[in-house]
Structure formats: C-alpha cells, structure tokens
XYZ file of C-alpha atoms in Angstrom:
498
model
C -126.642 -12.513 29.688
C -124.218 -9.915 29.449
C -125.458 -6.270 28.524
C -124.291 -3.143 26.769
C -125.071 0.157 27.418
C -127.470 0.422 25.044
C -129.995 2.549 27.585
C -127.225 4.307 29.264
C -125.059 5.128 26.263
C -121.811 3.766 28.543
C -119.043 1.309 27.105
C -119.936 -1.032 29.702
C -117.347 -4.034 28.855
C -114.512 -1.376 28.928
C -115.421 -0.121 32.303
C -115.751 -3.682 33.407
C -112.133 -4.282 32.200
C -111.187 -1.331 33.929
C -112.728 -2.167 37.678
C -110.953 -5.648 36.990
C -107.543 -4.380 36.211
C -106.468 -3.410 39.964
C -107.868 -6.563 41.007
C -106.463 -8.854 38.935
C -102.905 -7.549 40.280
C -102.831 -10.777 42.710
C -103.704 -13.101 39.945
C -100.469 -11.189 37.615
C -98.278 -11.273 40.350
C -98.524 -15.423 40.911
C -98.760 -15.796 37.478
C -95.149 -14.091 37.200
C -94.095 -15.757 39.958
C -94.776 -19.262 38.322
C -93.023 -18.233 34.831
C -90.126 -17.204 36.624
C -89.940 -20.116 38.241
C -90.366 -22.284 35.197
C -87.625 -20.112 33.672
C -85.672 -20.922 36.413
C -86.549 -24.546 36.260
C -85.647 -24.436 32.588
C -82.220 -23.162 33.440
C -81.295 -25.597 35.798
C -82.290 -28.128 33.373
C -79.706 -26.778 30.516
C -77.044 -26.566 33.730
C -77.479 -30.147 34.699
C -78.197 -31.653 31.111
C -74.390 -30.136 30.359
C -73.046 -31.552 33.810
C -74.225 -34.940 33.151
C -72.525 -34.932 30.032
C -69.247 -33.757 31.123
C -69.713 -36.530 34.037
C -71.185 -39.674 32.654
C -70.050 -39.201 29.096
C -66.798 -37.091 29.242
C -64.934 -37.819 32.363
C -66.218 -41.221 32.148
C -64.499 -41.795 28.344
C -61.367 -39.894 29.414
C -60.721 -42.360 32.489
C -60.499 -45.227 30.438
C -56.750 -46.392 30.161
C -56.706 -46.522 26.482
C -57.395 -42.422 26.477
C -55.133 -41.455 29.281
C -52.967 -44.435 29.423
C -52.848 -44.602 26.070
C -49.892 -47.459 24.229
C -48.598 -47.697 20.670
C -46.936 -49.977 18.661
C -45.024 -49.066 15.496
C -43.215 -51.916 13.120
C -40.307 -51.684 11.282
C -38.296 -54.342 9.308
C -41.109 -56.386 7.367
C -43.595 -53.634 7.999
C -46.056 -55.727 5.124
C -46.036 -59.090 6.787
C -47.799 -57.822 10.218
C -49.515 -55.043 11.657
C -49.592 -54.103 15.068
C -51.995 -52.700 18.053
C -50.885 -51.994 21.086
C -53.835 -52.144 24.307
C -53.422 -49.659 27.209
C -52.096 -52.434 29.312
C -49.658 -53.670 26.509
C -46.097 -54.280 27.952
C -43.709 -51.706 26.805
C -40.642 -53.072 24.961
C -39.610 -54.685 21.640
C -40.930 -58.038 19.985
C -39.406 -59.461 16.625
C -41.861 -61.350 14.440
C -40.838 -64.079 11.784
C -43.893 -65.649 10.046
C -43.919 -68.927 8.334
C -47.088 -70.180 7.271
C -50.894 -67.980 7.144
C -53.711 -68.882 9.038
C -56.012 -69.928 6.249
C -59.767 -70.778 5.267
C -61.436 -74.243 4.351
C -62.934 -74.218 0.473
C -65.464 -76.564 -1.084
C -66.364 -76.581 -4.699
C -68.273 -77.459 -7.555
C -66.829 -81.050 -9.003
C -66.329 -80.605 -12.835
C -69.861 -82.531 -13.232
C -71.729 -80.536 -10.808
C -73.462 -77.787 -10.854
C -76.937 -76.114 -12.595
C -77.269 -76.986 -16.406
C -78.555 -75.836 -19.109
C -76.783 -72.220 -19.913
C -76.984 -68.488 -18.146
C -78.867 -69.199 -14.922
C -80.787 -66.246 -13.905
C -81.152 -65.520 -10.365
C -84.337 -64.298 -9.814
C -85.865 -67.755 -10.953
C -87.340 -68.886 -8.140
C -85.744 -72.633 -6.867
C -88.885 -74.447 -8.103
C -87.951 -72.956 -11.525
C -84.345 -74.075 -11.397
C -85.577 -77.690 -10.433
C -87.552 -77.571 -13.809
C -85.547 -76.002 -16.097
C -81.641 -76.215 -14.725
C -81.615 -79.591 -12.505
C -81.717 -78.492 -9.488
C -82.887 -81.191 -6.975
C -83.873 -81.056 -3.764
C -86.551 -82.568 -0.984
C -89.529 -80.150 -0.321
C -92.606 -80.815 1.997
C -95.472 -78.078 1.534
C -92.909 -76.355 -0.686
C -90.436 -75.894 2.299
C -86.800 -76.822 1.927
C -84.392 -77.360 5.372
C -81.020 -76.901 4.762
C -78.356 -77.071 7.708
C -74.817 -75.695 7.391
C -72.565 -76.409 10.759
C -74.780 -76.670 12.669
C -76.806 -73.453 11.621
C -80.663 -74.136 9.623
C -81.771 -72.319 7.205
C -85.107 -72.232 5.817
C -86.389 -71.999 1.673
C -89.785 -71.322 -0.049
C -89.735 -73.662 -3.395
C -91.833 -71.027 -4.656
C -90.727 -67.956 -3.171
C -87.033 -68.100 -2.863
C -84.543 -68.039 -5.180
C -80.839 -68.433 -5.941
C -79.259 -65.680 -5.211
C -81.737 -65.266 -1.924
C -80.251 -69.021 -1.274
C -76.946 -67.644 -1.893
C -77.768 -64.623 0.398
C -79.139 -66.495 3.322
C -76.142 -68.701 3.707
C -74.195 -65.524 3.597
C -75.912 -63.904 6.323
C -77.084 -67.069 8.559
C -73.779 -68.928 8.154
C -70.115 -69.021 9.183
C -69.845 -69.971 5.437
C -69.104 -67.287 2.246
C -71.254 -68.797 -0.733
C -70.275 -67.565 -4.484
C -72.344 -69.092 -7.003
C -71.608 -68.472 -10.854
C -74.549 -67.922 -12.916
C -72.681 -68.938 -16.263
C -71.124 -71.956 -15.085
C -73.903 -73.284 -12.685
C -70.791 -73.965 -10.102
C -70.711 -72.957 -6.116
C -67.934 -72.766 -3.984
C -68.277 -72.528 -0.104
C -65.387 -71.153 2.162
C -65.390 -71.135 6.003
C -65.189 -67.504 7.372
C -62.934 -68.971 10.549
C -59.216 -70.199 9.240
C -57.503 -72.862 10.770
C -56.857 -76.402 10.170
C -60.290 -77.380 12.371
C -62.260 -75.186 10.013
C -65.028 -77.633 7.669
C -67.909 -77.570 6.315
C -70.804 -79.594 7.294
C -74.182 -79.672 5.144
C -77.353 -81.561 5.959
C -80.217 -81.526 3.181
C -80.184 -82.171 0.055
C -80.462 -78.828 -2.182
C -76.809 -78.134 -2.605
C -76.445 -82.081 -3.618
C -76.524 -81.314 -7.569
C -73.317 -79.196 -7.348
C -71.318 -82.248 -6.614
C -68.745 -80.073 -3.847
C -65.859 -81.029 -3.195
C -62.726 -80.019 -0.776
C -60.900 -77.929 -2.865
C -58.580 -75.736 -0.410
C -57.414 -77.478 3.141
C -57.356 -74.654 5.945
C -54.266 -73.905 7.892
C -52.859 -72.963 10.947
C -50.886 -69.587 11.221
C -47.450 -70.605 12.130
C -44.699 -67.628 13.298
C -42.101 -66.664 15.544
C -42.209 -64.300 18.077
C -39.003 -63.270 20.234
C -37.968 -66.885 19.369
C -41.147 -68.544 20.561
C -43.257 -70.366 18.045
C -46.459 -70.193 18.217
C -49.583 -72.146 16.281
C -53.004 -70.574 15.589
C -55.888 -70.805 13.741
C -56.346 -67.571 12.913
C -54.082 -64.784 11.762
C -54.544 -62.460 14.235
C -53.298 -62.904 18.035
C -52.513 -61.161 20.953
C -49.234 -61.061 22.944
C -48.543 -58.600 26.240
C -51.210 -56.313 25.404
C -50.131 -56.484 21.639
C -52.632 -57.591 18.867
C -50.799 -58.514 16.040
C -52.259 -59.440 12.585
C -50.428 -61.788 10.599
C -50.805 -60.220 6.644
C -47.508 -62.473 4.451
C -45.377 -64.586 5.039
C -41.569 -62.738 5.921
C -39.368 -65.069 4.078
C -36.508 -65.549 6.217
C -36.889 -61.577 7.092
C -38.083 -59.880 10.777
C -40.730 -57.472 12.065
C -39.685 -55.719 14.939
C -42.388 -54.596 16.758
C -41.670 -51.373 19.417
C -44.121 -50.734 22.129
C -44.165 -47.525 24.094
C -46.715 -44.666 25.161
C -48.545 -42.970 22.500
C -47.615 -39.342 24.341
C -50.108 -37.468 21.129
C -52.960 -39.549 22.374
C -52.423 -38.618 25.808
C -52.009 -35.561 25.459
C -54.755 -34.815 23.022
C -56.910 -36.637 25.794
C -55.941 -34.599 28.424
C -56.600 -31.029 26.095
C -60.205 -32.354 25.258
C -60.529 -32.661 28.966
C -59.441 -28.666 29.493
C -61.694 -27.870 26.821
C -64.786 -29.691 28.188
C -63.899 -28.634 32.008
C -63.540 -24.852 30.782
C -67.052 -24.998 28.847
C -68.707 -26.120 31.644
C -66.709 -23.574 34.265
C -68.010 -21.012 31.928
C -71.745 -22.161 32.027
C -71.371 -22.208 35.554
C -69.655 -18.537 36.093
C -72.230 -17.156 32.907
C -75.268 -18.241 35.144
C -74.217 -17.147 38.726
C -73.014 -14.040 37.620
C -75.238 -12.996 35.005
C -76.999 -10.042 35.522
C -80.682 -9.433 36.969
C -83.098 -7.162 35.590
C -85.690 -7.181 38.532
C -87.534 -4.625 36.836
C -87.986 -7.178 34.000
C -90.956 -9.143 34.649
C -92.996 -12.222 32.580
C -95.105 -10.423 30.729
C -98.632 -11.239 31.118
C -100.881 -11.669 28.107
C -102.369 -8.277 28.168
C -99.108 -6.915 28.101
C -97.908 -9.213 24.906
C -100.853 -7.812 23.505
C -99.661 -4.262 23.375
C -96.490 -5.137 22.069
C -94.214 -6.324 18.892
C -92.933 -10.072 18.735
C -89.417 -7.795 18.767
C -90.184 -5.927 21.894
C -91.619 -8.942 23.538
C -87.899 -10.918 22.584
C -85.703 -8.354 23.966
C -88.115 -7.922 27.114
C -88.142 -11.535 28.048
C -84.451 -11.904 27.154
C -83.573 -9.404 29.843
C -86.891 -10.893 32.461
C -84.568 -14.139 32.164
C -81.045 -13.100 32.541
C -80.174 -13.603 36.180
C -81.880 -15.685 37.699
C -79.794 -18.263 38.690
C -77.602 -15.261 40.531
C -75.568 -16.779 43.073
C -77.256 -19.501 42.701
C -76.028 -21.756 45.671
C -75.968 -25.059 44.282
C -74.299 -23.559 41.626
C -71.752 -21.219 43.084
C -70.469 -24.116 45.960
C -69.599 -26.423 42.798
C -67.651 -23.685 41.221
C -65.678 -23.853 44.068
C -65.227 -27.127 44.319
C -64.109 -27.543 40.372
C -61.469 -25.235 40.764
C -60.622 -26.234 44.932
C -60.460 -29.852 43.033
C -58.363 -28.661 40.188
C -55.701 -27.111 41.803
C -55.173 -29.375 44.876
C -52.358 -31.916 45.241
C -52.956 -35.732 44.440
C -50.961 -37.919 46.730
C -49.912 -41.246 43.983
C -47.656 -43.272 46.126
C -46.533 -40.739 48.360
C -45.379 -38.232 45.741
C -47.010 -34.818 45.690
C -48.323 -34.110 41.874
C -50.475 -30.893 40.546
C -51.338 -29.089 37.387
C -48.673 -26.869 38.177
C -46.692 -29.601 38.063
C -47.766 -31.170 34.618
C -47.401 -27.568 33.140
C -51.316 -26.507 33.524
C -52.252 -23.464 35.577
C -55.650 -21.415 35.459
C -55.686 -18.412 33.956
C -55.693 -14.883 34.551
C -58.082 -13.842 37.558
C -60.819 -12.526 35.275
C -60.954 -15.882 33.682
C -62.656 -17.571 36.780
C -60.137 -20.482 37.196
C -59.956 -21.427 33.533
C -57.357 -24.368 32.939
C -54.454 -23.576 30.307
C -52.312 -25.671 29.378
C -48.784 -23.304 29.756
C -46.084 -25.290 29.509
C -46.753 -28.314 26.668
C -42.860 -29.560 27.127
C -43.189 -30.362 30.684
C -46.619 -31.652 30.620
C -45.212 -34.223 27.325
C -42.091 -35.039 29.329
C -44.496 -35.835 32.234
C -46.338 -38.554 29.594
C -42.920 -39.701 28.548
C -41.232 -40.165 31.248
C -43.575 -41.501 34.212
C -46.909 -42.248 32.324
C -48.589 -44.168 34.964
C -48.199 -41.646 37.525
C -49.433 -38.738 35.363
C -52.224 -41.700 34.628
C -53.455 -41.541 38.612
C -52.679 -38.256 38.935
C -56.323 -38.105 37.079
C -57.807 -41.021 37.634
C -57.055 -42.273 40.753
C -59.873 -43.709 42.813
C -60.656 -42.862 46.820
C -63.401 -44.043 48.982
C -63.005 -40.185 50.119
C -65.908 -38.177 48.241
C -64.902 -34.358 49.613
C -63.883 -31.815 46.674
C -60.120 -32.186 47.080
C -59.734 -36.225 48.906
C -55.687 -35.977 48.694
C -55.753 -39.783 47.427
C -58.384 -38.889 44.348
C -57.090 -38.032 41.160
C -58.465 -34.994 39.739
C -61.432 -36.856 37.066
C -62.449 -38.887 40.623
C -62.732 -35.276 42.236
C -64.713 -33.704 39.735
C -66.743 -36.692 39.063
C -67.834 -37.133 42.856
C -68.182 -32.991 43.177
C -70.468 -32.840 39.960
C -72.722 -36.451 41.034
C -73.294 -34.344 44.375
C -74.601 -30.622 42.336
C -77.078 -33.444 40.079
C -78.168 -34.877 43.351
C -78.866 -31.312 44.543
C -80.629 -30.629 41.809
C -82.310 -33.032 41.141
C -84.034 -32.377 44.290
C -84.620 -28.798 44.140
C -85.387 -28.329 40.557
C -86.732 -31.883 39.670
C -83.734 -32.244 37.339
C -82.873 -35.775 35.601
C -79.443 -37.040 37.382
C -78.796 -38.987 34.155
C -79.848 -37.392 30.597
C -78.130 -34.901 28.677
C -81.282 -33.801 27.065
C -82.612 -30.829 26.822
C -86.235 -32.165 26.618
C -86.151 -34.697 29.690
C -89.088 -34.606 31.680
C -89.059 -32.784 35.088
C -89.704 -35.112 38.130
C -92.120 -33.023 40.340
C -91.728 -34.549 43.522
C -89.073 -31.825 43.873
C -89.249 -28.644 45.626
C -89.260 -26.129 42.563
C -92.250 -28.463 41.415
C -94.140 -29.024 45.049
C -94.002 -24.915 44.568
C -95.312 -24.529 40.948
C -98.194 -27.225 41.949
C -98.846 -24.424 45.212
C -99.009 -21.453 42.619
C -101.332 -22.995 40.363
C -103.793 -23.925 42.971
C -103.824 -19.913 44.691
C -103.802 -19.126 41.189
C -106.838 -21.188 40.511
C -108.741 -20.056 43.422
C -107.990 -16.049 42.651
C -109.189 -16.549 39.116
C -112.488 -18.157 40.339
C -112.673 -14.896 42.661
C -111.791 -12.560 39.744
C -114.736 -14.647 37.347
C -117.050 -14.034 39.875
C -116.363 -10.812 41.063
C -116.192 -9.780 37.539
C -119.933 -11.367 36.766
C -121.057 -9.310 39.977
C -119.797 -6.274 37.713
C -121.895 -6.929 35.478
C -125.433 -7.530 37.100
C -125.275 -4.281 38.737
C -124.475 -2.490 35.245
C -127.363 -5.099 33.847
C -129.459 -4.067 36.781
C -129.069 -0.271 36.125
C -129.501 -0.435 32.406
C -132.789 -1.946 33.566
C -133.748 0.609 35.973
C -132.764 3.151 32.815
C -135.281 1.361 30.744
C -137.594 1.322 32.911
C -137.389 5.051 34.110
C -137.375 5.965 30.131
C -140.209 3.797 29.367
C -142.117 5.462 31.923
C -140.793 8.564 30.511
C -142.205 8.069 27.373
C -145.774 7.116 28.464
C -145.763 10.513 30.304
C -145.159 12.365 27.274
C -147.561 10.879 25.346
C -150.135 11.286 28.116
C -149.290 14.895 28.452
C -149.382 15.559 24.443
C-alpha cells in the first residue's frame, strides 16, 4: 500500500513523479521512436494507396483501345432508320445501309373466349381466389402449381401467390413479357428475342383458361449493307467493328455510315492521363521534399496533458511533415516517371516523344510536370497516324527498365510504379493492390519486424520503470514509518516527563 506523507508532511506522490521523470527518458524516447515510425508507416500507405490507383485502375483503363484508340461512327442520309457504334478495332471507311424488313418479336394472346370472367379482376387476389370467383383453372398438388415457359419453371403458391406476382415471375424468370388486363381478364405473351425462330412454349395448365393464341409471327431483320444482304434475327448486328441497330425501315432511301477516329475521345483520354500522372508526381515531390521539423517530436501523454487540442494539432502537424525526406524508394521513382516520360519510344523503327505529340514538362520549379503545349500537333498526331500515337503509349516490351526503348510510355510507368509497390510493400508492409486508405498493414515487413522490436524494449523498460518506481515508494513508506515511530516514542517521553 502506497503512503502519503502524512508523518513527514512531504507530497510524497509528487516527488515520486519527479525521481521518475529522468528515468522514464528511455521509455519517451522508444515510445517516439515507434509513433514516428507509424507516422511514417501511415505515409507510405497514402503514397502507395494513390500509386495503385494510378497503376491498376488508371493506366490500366487508359490502355484499353477503346480510350486511346478510340473509333466513331456518325450517319447521315436516313439518320432515323439506324444508329451506329463504332468498336476500337472498327475498320475505318464508309458503309451504306438500306433496310427492308425489322427484326421482330413472337406474340400470343387471349382468344376472344378466353380469359378471367366475371368483371374487374383485382390483382392482389390470391390464384386460389381467382379459381373460385373468376375461372381460373389450374392443377395444384399441396397447393403448388408448376408452370414451364421455354424451357424455364416457374413455381406458384395457390394460396400465396397471386396474379400480378404470376404476371411478375414470368417477367423476371422468362424470356417472355406477360401483360395481363385486369378489366378484360385477357393475357398476351411476347418473346423478348425477335426473329422468325422466336415461340413460345408452355407446359402446365394455369395459363389454359386464357385460350392464347398466335397473334403476331416474328421476323427476321432483312437490310442491305454496301450491297450485301444480310438476314438476322435480331435488329442489331455487327459489321467491321461497327454495331449497327436497325430502328425503321428506309423506304427505298440510304444510311451512310462514316467510320473514322474519334480524335475528342483520344485526346480527352490522353489529358486525364496528364492530370492523373501530375497528381501523383506532386504527391511524390510534396513528400520527398517536404520539410522536417526534427525538433518536433510525438508528444508523449504527459506532454498532451499540458497542452490545448489546438497546440497539440499544430505540434503534431509540424512532428509529421518530413518524414518521408528523400525518401529513397520514393525519390528513385520520381526519376524514373519523368526518365520514362521524356524518353523516345521506338514503334516500328520511328523515333516518337512527348515533344513530339506537342507535350513537354514544365518549367523547372514544376518538378517535371507534363503540359500539354501544343494541342494542334498533338490532334494532328490522332488524326493523322492514330495507331502509332496508340503504341507510342501502350506499347508492350518484355524489357522492365524505366525507359525500355520498345515500351510505350503507360508500359514504362506501369512496370516503374509495380517495382516502388513491390518496394514497399516490403519495407513498409504496404498492400501492392488496394487503393484504400484503411488496408491492413502486412507485418512481415521491415517497418513492422521494427515496430514489433520497439514494443518489446518498450515493454521491458516499463516493467523496469514499475518497479523501480514501487522501490520509490517503500523507502518513502519505510521512512514515514521510522517518523512514526520516532514521534510515537516522542510522545510517550513527554508524557513521562510531565
């Protein structure tokens, strides 16, 4: 049991706290050490979370042809009879379209006798109801009723289902539309395919009472294109790259359908890319050449104490600038971005650059920012040799180093930024794969082989510090004792003498 001075008159807890302070210097100084480190750790975490993004999410959607190799088609002539896409590996050139006949859809209804009698139907009744009051008729065992549509079964509750959840299910189940008319009692079913293959085939017995009959006969799209004709069930088709959707018939008149490269789409890929590359250039320069407070330390909780939430902000925002200063990892894939960036690609033996396309970096102070400084040349680039300026960035290698001559630039940066993750990953414990903030650090890593080494000195000084700290106290117990004890005797003296 801890004592106060009640026999010496001393503060003994404060002098306690006072004998501990220069000890517990050690303890302070690992314990700063580890929230540096996890501020560290935290850093490299928002570094690689935005480099995976830019890699596996940016880079990887501005490689795909239809971004940078982007096609269009535009129709003129019958522009309301057929509309037009054009895939990245559509043919460039001109197609005229005639169209004769629409694909369309096979339609089965209610016979003039069929259907539910007996007025309104309302449908929430349940289909046991219907049976009794409307004439519906159908084969249940344990109040379950199997009905089949091509091929697809769908199952009823007698009790629990009703019509418009029997209209609903063929809807959703089905390749068959279902429209049911609650004041006439009559169905119709349409096939959702067209053609002249498309039918409908029912087994079971509760759509028997609305008598349906083939109403509408589906039909084959029939139309011209470039003087070929062609036959298909549906109205929508694809030709070189083209997919072409067949809306009304052209009487006699043409579509002419122009393909060529969408330049705007290209181009606004290629200006997302300089955006994206510049954020993450300017992450990169921020950290490595942010400035360090080293006077700044992590404050430790006796320190927090003294202080306002406000100084304690400012304090720790200055204790955690700079400390990814020259970062290696960090400072060797700067250089690689912008060695990558500026290099040559070799596409089929012809020398291409950013310079070339009408992109430079900017001033010095700008760190190798990308601006785009001459948009004419880098559109008459698009226009006039698209699949060159198309492996100028994209263009794969088996060659991995920052600036492989035969890599196009997104194949550079790609391989440059998978190797900083990698480095990462190791050192920090960093996820090579998620963009999130909140992933998990792996701590087989060195960062977290190190934090796991502070904890356990810092575990062993605090079990120093607890003892030496309870030694403290048994000699000031031990001398409030003696105290006691010499003022007990004291006492008895006095009386003895009085």
């Amino acid at each position: 049991m801890r004592l106060t001075g009640l026999a010496s008159g001393l503060d003994i807890d404060s002098m306690v706290q006072e004998l501990m302070a220069a000890r517990r210097k050690p303890y302070d100084n690992l314990f700063q050490k580890k929230t540096t480190m996890q501020w560290q750790r935290e850093q490299y975490r928002e570094v690689s979370a935005k480099l995976v993004d830019f890699s596996l999410n940016k880079l990887s959607s501005y490689s795909l042809s239809s971004a940078i190799s982007a096609k269009k088609a535009q129709v003129t002539g019958s522009t309301t009879a057929v509309s037009s896409t054009a895939t990245s590996g559509a043919a460039t050139g001109t197609m005229t379209v005639s169209i004769a006949q629409l694909a369309t859809a096979t339609r089965y209804t209610s016979s003039a006798s069929g259907g539910l009698t007996g007025g309104p139907i309302d449908l929430s009744s349940t289909l046991q109801e219907l049976k009794d009051s409307h004439g519906l008729t159908y084969t249940a065992v344990d109040s379950t009723i199997t009905l089949e549509i091509n091929g697809t079964e769908i199952t009823l509750n007698e009790n629990e289902d009703t019509m418009a959840t029997l209209i609903s299910k063929i809807n959703s189940k089905t390749d068959v539309n279902a429209v049911f008319d609650s004041g006439s009692g009559k169905l119709s079913l349409t096939t959702k395919e067209t053609g002249a293959a498309a039918d409908v085939a029912i087994v079971g017995d509760v759509l028997d009472v609305f008598d349906l009959e083939w109403n509408v006969a589906g039909e084959d799209a029939v139309a011209t294109v470039n003087g070929l004709q062609i036959t298909s069930a549906s109205n929508k088709i694809s030709i070189n790259g083209v997919e072409l959707t067949f809306l009304e018939v052209t009487d006699g008149s043409e579509a002419t359908i122009s393909v060529g490269t969408d330049t705007e789409k290209i181009m606004d890929t290629i200006k997302s890319f300089i955006n994206d590359y510049n954020e993450v250039l300017n992450l990169l320069n921020g950290k490595v050449n942010e400035e360090r407070y080293r006077t700044y330390q992590p404050l430790t909780t006796e320190q927090k104490a003294e202080m306002k939430d406000s100084e304690i902000e400012l304090w720790e925002e200055r204790a955690k600038s700079g400390l990814l200063q020259r970062d290696s990892i960090l400072t060797s894939l700067v250089s690689n971005m912008r060695l990558g960036s500026i290099s040559n690609v070799n596409v089929d033996g012809v020398e291409i650059n950013l310079t070339s396309l009408g992109i430079t970096t900017g001033a010095w102070e700008e760190r190798g920012k990308l601006v785009i400084k001459d948009e004419a040349a880098l559109r008459d680039a698009i226009e006039d040799n698209p699949e060159q300026v198309m492996a100028f960035f994209t263009q794969k290698s088996t060659d991995k180093t920052p600036a492989a001559e035969d890599a196009g630039l997104f194949t550079r940066l790609t391989n440059s930024v998978s190797a900083s993750l990698k480095d990462l990953a190791e050192k920090a414990g960093t996820s090579r794969y998620s963009a999130e903030l909140t992933t998990k650090f792996m701590e087989n890593s060195l960062m977290g082989e190190q934090l796991l080494q502070l904890e356990r000195r810092m575990d062993t000084v605090n079990s120093q510090l607890l003892r030496m700290e309870n030694q403290y106290y048994k000699q000031f117990a031990a001398m409030e004792s003696a105290i006691n004890k010499f003022n007990s005797q004291a006492g008895a003296l006095a009386s003895f003498m009085a």
